mmCIF file of C-alpha atoms in Angstrom:
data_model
loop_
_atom_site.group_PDB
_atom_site.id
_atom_site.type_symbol
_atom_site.label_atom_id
_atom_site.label_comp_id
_atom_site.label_asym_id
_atom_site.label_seq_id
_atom_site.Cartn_x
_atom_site.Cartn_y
_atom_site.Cartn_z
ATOM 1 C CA UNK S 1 -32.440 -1.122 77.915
ATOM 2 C CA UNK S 2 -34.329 0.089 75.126
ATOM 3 C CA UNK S 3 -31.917 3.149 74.685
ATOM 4 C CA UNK S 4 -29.051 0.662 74.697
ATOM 5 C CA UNK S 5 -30.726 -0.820 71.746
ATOM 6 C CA UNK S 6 -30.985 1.908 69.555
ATOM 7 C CA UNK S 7 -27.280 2.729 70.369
ATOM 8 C CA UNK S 8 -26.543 -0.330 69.314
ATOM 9 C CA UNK S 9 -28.446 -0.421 65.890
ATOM 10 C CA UNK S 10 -27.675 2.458 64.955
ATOM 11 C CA UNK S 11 -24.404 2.150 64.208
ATOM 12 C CA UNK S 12 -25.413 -1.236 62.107
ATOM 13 C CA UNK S 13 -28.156 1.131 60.403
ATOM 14 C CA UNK S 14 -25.314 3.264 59.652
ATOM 15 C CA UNK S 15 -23.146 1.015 58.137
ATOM 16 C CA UNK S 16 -26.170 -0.491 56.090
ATOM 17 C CA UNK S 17 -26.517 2.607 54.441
ATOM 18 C CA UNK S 18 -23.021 3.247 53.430
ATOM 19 C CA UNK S 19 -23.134 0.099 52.353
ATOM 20 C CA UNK S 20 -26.402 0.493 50.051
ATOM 21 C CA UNK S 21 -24.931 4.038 48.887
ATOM 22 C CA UNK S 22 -21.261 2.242 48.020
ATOM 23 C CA UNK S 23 -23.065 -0.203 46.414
ATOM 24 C CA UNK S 24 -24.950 2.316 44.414
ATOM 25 C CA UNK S 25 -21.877 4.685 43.463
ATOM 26 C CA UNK S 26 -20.537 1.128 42.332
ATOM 27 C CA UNK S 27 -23.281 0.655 40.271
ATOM 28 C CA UNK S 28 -23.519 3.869 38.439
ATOM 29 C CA UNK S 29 -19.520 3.862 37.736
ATOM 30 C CA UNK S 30 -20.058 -0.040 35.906
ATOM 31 C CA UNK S 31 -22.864 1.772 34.588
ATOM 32 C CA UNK S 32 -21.037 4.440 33.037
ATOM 33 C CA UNK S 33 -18.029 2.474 32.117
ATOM 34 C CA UNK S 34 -20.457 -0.214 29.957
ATOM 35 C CA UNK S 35 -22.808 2.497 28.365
ATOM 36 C CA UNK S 36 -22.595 2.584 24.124
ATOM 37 C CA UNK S 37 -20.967 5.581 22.797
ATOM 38 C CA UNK S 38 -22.772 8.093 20.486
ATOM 39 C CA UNK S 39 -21.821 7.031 17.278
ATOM 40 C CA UNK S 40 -23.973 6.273 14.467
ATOM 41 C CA UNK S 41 -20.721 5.000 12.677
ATOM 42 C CA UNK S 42 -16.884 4.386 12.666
ATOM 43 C CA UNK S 43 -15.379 6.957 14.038
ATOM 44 C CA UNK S 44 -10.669 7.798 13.718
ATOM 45 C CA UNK S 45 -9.988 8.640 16.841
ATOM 46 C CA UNK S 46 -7.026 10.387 17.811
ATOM 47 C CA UNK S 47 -5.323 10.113 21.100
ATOM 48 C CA UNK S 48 -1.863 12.227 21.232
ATOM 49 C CA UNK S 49 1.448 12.213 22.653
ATOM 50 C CA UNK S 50 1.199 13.556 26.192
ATOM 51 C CA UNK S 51 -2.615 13.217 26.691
ATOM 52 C CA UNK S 52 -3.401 12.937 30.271
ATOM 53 C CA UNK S 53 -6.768 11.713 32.236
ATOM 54 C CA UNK S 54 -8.346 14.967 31.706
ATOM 55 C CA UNK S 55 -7.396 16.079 28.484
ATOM 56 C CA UNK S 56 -8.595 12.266 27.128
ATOM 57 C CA UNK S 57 -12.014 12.997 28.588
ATOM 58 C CA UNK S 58 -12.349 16.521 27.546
ATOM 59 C CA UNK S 59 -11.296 14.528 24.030
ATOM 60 C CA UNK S 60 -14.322 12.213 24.130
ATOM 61 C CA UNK S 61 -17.033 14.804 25.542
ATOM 62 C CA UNK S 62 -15.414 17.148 22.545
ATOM 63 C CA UNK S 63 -16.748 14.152 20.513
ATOM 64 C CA UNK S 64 -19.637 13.779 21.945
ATOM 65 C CA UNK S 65 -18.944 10.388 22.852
ATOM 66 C CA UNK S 66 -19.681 10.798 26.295
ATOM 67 C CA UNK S 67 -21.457 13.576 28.851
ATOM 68 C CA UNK S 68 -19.349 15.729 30.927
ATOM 69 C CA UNK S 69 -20.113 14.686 34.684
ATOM 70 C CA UNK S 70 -18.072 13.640 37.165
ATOM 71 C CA UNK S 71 -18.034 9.933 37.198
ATOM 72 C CA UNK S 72 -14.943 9.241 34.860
ATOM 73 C CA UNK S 73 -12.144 9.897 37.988
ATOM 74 C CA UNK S 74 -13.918 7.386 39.469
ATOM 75 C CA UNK S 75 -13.907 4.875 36.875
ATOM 76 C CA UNK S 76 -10.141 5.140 36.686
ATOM 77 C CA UNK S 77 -9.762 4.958 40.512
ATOM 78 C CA UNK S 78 -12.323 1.628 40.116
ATOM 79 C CA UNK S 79 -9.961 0.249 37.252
ATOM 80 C CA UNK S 80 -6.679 2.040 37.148
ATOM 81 C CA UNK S 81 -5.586 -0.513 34.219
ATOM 82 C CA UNK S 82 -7.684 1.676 31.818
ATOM 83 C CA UNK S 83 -5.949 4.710 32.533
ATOM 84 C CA UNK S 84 -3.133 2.915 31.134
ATOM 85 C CA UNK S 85 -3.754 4.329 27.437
ATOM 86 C CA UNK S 86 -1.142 4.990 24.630
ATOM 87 C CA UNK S 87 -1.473 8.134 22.494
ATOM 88 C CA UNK S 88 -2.200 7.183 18.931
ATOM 89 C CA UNK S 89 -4.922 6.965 16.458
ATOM 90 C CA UNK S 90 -7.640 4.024 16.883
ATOM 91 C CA UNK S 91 -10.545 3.059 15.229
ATOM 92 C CA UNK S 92 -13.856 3.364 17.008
ATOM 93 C CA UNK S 93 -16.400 1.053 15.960
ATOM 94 C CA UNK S 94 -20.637 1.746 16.153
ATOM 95 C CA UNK S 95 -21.709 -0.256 19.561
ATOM 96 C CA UNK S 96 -18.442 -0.241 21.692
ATOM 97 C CA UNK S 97 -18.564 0.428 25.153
ATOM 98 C CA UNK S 98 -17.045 3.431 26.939
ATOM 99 C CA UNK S 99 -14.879 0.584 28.964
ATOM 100 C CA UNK S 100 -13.838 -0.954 25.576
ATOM 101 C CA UNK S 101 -12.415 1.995 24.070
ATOM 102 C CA UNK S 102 -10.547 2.390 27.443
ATOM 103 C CA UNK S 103 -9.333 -1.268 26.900
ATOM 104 C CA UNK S 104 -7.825 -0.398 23.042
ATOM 105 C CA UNK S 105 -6.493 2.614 24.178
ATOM 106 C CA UNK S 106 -4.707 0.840 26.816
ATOM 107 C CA UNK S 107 -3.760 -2.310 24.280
ATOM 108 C CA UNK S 108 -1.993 0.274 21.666
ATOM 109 C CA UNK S 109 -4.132 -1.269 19.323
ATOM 110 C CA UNK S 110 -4.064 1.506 16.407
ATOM 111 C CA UNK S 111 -5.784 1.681 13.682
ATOM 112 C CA UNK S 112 -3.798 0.023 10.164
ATOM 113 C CA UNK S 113 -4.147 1.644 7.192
ATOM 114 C CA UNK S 114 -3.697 0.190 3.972
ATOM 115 C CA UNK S 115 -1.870 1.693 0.477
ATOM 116 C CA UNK S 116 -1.804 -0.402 -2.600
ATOM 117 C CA UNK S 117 -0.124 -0.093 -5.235
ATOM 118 C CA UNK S 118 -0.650 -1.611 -8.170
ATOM 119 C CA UNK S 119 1.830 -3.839 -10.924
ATOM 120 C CA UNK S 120 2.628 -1.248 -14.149
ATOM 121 C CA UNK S 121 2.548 1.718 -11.859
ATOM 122 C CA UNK S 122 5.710 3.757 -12.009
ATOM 123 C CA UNK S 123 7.301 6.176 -9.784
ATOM 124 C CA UNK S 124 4.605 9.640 -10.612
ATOM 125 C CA UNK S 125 1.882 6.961 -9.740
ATOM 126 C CA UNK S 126 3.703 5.991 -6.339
ATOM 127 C CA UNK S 127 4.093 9.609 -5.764
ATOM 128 C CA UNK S 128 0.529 10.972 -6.132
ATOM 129 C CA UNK S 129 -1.029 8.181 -4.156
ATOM 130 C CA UNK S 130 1.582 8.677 -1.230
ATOM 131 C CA UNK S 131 0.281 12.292 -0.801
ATOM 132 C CA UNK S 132 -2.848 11.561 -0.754
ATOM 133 C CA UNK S 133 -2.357 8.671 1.701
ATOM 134 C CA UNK S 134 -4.623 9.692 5.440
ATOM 135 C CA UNK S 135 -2.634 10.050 8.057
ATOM 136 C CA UNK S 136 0.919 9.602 6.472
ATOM 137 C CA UNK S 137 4.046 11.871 7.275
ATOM 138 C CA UNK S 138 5.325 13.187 3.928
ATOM 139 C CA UNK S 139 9.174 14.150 3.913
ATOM 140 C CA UNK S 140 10.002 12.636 0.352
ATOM 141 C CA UNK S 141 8.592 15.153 -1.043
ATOM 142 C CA UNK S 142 10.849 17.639 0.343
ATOM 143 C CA UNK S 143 14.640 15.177 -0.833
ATOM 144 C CA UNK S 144 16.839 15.283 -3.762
ATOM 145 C CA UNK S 145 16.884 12.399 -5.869
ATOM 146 C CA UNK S 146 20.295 11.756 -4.308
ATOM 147 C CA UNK S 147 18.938 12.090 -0.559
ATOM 148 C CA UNK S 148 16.524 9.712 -1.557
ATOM 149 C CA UNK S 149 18.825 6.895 -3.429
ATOM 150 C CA UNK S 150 21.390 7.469 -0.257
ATOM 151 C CA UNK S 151 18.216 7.129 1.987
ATOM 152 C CA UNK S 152 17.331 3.677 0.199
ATOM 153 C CA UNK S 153 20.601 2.657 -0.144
ATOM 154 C CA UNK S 154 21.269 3.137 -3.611
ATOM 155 C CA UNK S 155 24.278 3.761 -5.867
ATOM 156 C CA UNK S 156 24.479 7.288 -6.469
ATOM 157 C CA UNK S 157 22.640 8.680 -9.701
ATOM 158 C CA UNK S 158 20.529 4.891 -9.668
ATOM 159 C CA UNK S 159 17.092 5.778 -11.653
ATOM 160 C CA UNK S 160 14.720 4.806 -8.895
ATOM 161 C CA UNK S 161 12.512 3.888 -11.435
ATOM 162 C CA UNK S 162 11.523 -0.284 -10.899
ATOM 163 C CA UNK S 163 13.238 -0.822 -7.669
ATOM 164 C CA UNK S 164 9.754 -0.391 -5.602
ATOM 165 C CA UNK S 165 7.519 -4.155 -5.024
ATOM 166 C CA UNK S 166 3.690 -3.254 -6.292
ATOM 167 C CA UNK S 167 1.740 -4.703 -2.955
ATOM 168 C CA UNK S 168 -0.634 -3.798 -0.694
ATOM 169 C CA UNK S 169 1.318 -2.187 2.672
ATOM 170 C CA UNK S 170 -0.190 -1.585 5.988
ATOM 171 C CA UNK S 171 0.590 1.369 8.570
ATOM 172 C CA UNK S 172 -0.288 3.533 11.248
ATOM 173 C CA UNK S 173 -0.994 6.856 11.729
ATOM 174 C CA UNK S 174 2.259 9.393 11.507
ATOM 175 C CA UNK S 175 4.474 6.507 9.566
ATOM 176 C CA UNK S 176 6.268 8.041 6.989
ATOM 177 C CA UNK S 177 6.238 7.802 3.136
ATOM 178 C CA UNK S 178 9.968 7.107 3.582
ATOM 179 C CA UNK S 179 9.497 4.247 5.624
ATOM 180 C CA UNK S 180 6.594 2.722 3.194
ATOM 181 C CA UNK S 181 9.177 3.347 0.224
ATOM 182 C CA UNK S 182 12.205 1.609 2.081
ATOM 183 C CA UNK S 183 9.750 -1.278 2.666
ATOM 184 C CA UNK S 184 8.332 -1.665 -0.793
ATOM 185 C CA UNK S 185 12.218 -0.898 -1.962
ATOM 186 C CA UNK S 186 13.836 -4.035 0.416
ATOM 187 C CA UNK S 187 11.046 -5.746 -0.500
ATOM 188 C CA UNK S 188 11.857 -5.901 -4.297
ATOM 189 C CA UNK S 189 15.895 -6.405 -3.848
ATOM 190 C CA UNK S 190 14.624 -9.555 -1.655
ATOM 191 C CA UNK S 191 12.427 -10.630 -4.697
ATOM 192 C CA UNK S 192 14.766 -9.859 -7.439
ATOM 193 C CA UNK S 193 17.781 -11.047 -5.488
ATOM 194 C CA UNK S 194 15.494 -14.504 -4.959
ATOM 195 C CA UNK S 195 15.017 -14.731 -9.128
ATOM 196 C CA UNK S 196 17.988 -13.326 -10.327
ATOM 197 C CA UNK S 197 19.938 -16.461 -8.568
ATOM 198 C CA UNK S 198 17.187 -19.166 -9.862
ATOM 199 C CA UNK S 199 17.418 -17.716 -13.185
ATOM 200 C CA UNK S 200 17.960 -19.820 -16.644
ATOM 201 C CA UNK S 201 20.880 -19.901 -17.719
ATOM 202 C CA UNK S 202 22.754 -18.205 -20.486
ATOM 203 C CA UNK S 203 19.751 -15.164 -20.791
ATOM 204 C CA UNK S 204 21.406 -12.211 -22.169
ATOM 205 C CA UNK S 205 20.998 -10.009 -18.977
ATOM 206 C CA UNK S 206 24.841 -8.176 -17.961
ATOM 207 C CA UNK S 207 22.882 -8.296 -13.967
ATOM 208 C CA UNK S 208 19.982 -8.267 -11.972
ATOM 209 C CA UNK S 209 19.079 -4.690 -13.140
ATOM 210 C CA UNK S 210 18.647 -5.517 -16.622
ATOM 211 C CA UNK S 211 16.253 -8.668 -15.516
ATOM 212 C CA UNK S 212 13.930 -5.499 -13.669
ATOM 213 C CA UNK S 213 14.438 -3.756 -16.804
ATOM 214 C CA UNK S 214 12.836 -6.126 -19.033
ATOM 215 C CA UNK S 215 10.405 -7.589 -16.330
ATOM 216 C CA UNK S 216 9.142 -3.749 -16.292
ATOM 217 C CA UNK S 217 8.502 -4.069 -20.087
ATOM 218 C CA UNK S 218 6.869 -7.269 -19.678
ATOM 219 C CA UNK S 219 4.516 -5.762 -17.320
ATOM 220 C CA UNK S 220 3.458 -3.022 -19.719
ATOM 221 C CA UNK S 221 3.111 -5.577 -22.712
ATOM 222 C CA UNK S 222 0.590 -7.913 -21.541
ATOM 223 C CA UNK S 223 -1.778 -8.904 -18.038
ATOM 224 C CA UNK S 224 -2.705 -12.238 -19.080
ATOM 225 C CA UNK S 225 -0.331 -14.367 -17.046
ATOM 226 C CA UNK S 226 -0.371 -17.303 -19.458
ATOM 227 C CA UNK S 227 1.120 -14.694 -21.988
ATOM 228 C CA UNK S 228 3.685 -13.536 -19.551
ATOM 229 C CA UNK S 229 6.863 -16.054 -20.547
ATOM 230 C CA UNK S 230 5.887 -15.542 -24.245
ATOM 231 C CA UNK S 231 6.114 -12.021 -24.272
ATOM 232 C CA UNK S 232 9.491 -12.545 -22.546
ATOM 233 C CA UNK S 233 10.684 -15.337 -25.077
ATOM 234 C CA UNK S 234 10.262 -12.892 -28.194
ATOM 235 C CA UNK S 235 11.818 -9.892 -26.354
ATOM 236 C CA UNK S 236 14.919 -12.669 -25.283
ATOM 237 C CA UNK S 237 15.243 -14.185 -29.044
ATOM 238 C CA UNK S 238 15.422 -10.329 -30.017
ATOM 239 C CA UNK S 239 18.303 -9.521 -27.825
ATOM 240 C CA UNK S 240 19.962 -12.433 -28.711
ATOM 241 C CA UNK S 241 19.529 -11.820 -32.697
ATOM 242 C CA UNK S 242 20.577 -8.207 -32.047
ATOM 243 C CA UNK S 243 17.459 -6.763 -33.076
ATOM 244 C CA UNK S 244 15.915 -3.989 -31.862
ATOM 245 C CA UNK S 245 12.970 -4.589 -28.957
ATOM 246 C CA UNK S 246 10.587 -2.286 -30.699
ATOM 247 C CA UNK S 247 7.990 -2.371 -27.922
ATOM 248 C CA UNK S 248 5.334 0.606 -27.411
ATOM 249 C CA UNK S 249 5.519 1.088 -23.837
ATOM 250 C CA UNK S 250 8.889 2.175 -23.498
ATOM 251 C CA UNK S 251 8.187 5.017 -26.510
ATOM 252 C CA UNK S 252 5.499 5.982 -24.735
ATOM 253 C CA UNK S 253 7.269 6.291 -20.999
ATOM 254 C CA UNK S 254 10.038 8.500 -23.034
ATOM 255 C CA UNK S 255 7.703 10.751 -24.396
ATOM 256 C CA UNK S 256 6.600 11.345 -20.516
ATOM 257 C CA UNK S 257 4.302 13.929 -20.283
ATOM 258 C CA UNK S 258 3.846 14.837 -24.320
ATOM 259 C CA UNK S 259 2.101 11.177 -24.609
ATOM 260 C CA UNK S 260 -1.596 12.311 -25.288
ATOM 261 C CA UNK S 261 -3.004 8.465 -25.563
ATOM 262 C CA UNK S 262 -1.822 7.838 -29.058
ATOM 263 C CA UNK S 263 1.362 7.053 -30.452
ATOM 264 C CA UNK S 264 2.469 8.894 -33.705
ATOM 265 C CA UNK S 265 4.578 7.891 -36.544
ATOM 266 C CA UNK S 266 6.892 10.744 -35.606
ATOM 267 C CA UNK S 267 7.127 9.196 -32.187
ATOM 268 C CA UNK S 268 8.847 6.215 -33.075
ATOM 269 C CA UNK S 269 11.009 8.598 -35.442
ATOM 270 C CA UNK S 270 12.222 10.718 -32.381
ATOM 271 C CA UNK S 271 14.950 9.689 -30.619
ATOM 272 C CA UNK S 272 14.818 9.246 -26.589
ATOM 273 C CA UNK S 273 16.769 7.056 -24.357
ATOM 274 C CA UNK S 274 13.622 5.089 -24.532
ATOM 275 C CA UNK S 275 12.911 4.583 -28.099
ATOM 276 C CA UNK S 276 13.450 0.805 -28.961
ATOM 277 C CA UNK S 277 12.843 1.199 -32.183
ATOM 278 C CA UNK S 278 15.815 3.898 -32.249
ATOM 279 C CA UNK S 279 18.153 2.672 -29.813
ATOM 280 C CA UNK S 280 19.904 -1.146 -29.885
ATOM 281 C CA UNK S 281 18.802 -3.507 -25.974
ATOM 282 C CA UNK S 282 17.131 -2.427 -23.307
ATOM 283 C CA UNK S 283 16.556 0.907 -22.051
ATOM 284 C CA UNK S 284 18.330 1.978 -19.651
ATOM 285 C CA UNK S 285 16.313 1.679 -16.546
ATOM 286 C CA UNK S 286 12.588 0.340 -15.737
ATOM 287 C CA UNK S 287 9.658 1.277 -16.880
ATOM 288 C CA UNK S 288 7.305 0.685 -14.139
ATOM 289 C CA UNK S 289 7.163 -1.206 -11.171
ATOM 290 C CA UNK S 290 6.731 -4.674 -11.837
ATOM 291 C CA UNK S 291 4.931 -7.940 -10.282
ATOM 292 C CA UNK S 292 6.472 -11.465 -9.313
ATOM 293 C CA UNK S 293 4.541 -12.776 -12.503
ATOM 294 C CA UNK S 294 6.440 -10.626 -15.027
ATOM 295 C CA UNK S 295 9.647 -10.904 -12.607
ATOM 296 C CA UNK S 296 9.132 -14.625 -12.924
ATOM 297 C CA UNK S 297 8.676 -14.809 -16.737
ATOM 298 C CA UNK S 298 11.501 -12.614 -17.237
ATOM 299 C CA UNK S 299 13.607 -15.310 -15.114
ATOM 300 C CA UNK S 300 12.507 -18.131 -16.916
ATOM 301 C CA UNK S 301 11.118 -16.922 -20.703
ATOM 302 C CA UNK S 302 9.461 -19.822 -22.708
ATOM 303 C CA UNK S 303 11.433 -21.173 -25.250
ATOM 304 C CA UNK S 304 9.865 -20.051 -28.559
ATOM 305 C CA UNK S 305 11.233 -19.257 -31.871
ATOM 306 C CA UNK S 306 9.225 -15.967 -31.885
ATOM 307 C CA UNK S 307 10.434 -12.948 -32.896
ATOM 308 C CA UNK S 308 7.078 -10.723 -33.174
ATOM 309 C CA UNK S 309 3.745 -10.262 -31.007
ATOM 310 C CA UNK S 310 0.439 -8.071 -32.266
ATOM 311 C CA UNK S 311 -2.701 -7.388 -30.099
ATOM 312 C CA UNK S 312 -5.800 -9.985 -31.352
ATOM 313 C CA UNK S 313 -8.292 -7.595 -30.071
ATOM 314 C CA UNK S 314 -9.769 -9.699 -27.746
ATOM 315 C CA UNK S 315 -7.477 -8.918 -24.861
ATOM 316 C CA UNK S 316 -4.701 -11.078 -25.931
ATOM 317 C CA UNK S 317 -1.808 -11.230 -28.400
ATOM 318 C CA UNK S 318 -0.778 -13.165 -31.700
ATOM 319 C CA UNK S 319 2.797 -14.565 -31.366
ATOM 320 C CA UNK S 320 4.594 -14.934 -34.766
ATOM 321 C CA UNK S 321 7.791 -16.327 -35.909
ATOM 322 C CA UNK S 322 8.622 -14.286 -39.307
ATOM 323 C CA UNK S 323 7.523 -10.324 -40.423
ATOM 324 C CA UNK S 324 5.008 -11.825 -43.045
ATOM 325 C CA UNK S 325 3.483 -13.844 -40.490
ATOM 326 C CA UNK S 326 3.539 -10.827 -38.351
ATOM 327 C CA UNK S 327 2.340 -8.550 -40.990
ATOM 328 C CA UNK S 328 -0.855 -10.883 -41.560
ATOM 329 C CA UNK S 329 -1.513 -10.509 -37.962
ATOM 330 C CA UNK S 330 -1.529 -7.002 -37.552
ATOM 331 C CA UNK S 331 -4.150 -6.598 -41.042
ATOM 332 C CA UNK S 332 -5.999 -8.953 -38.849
ATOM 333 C CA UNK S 333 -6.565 -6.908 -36.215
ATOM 334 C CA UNK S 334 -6.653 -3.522 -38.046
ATOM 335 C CA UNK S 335 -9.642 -5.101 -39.764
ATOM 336 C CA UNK S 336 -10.985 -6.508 -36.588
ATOM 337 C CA UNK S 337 -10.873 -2.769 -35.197
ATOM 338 C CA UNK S 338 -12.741 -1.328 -38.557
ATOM 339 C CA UNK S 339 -15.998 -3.696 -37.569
ATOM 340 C CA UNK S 340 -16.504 -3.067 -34.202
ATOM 341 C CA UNK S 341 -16.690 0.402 -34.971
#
C-alpha cells in the first residue's frame, strides 16, 4: 500500500514542479519584458525596412538597451502581438519599458519632426535649412529649376520665389524635401487662392501673383501687424498715382549676394529688375515668402491718403501724406540715430 502511494504522488509531485518551474520561466519573461531600458536620456531609434526578430534584438543589445540572453524568443512566443513591429525611426523616451518600446514599434508610432520656417524668408533660406533638416531625403538639390516648377506644378520658367507658406511642418524620418516643398507650395495657392477671391475691389493687381508680389514687400517693410494695411495703403496709392514704389527691400534682394548690410547711393542708381526706384510697379516676382498677415493687408490695404513711410526708430514707422512731410520725418529720425550713438 505504501508503494502504491508514492506511485501515486509522485506523479502529482511531478506536475507541482513543472508547474512551480512554468510559473517561474513566466515570471522571469514578464520580468524581462517590464525591466527600464539603459538610457539616461531620449534616445532616435531606428528600426529598418526588413528587420526581423533577431536582427531587432541584436539592434537593442548594439544599444545597450538590453543584455544579450536568451529570454527575448520567449517573450515573443508569450506575446506574439509585439513581434508585430514596423521598421521606422521612433523616439525612445528615459523610463520606458522593454515591453513598451515593443508596443510603439508595433503601433508605427514614429517619431515627427518639425521644420519651421519663418515669414520674410526667401527661397536660399528654405534651401539651407532643408539640408540641414535630420533625417530628411534631399533630391531637390539634385533638379533643374524646371524639374522643380513641373514637380510643383508650375508654369514653366515661374520664379519660385513667394509661392512657399512660412509654417511650422511636421515629418518623419526618410520624407523628402520635395514632399515638404509641395506641401508648403499647395499650402500657399490654398491661402492666396482664399484672399485673392475676398479681395477689395478695384486694387490695381493684373492677378493673384501680383497680390504675392506686393504681400512679399509688405513682409520685408514692417512686423508690427497694426502697421501691416498701412504699409500696403501707401504702396496701393503709389501704384495707382503711377509713382514709383521706392521700397529698400526689393534693392536690396536685387543686389543678392553684393548686399553687405548697407545700402549705397549707387545702389539705388543701378539698375536691376528689382530696383523700384529705377523701374515703374512691382517687381516682377516675390521677394520672400510671406505670412497670412501681410497676405491679408495686401487683400484689404487701409484706406489712407499716404504716399510716404520712414522708420521712427523705435521699431515702427511715420506715415506721411506729402514729400515735405516726409522729409521732416526722415531729419527726425536721422537725428534720433545721431543721440543714441
Amino acid at each position: 500500500m505504501k508503494f502504491k502511494k508514492h506511485i501515486l504522488i509522485l506523479p502529482g509531485l511531478i506536475i507541482v514542479i513543472a508547474l512551480i518551474i512554468f510559473f517561474s520561466f513566466m515570471k522571469k519573461i514578464e520580468n524581462f519584458a517590464d525591466q527600464k531600458i539603459n538610457l539616461n536620456q531620449d534616445l532616435i531609434f531606428t528600426v529598418p525596412a526588413g528587420t526581423g526578430r533577431t536582427g531587432l534584438e541584436a539592434l537593442l543589445i548594439k544599444h545597450k538597451l538590453i543584455e544579450d540572453n536568451q529570454l527575448m524568443p520567449w517573450l515573443f512566443r508569450v506575446e506574439p502581438e509585439l513581434m508585430k513591429f514596423k521598421a521606422g525611426t521612433y523616439r525612445l523616451q528615459k523610463g520606458m519599458s522593454l515591453r513598451a518600446i515593443l508596443q510603439l514599434f508595433a503601433s508605427g508610432k514614429e517619431m515627427q519632426f518639425a521644420i519651421r520656417f519663418v515669414e520674410g524668408s526667401n527661397l536660399s533660406d528654405w534651401s539651407k535649412i532643408l539640408q540641414n533638416a535630420p533625417y530628411l531625403k534631399h533630391v531637390v538639390e539634385n533638379k533643374t529649376p524646371q524639374e522643380l516648377t513641373d514637380a510643383l506644378g508650375m508654369k514653366a520658367g515661374e520664379s519660385l520665389e513667394g509661392w512657399f507658406y512660412p509654417d511650422t511642418y511636421m515629418y518623419t524620418a526618410g520624407t523628402s524635401d520635395m514632399e515638404l516643398l509641395k506641401r508648403a507650395h499647395n499650402k500657399m495657392q490654398t491661402v492666396l487662392d482664399q484672399e485673392w477671391k475676398s479681395r477689395e475691389k478695384n486694387l490695381p493687381y493684373k492677378n493673384a501673383h501680383e497680390m504675392l508680389i506686393m504681400a512679399s514687400i509688405i513682409e520685408k517693410e514692417t512686423a508690427i501687424e497694426s502697421e501691416r494695411t498701412k504699409v500696403a495703403s501707401v504702396f496701393i496709392n503709389r501704384l495707382r498715382l503711377k509713382m514709383r514704389l521706392q521700397t529698400d527691400p526689393t534693392v536690396i534682394y536685387g543686389l543678392g549676394d553684393k548686399y553687405t548690410g548697407t545700402i549705397f547711393r549707387s545702389n539705388l542708381t543701378t539698375f536691376t529688375p528689382y530696383n523700384t526706384y529705377m523701374i515703374d510697379g512691382l517687381p516682377p516676382t516675390p521677394i520672400a515668402m510671406p505670412g497670412l498677415a501681410s497676405i491679408k493687408a495686401a487683400a484689404h490695404p487701409a484706406v489712407t491718403e499716404y504716399l510716404y513711410f520712414v522708420a521712427n526708430g523705435n521699431g515702427g514707422h511715420t506715415f506721411t501724406t506729402n514729400l515735405v512731410a516726409h522729409n521732416k520725418a526722415v531729419t527726425l529720425y536721422r537725428q534720433r540715430l545721431k543721440q543714441d550713438k
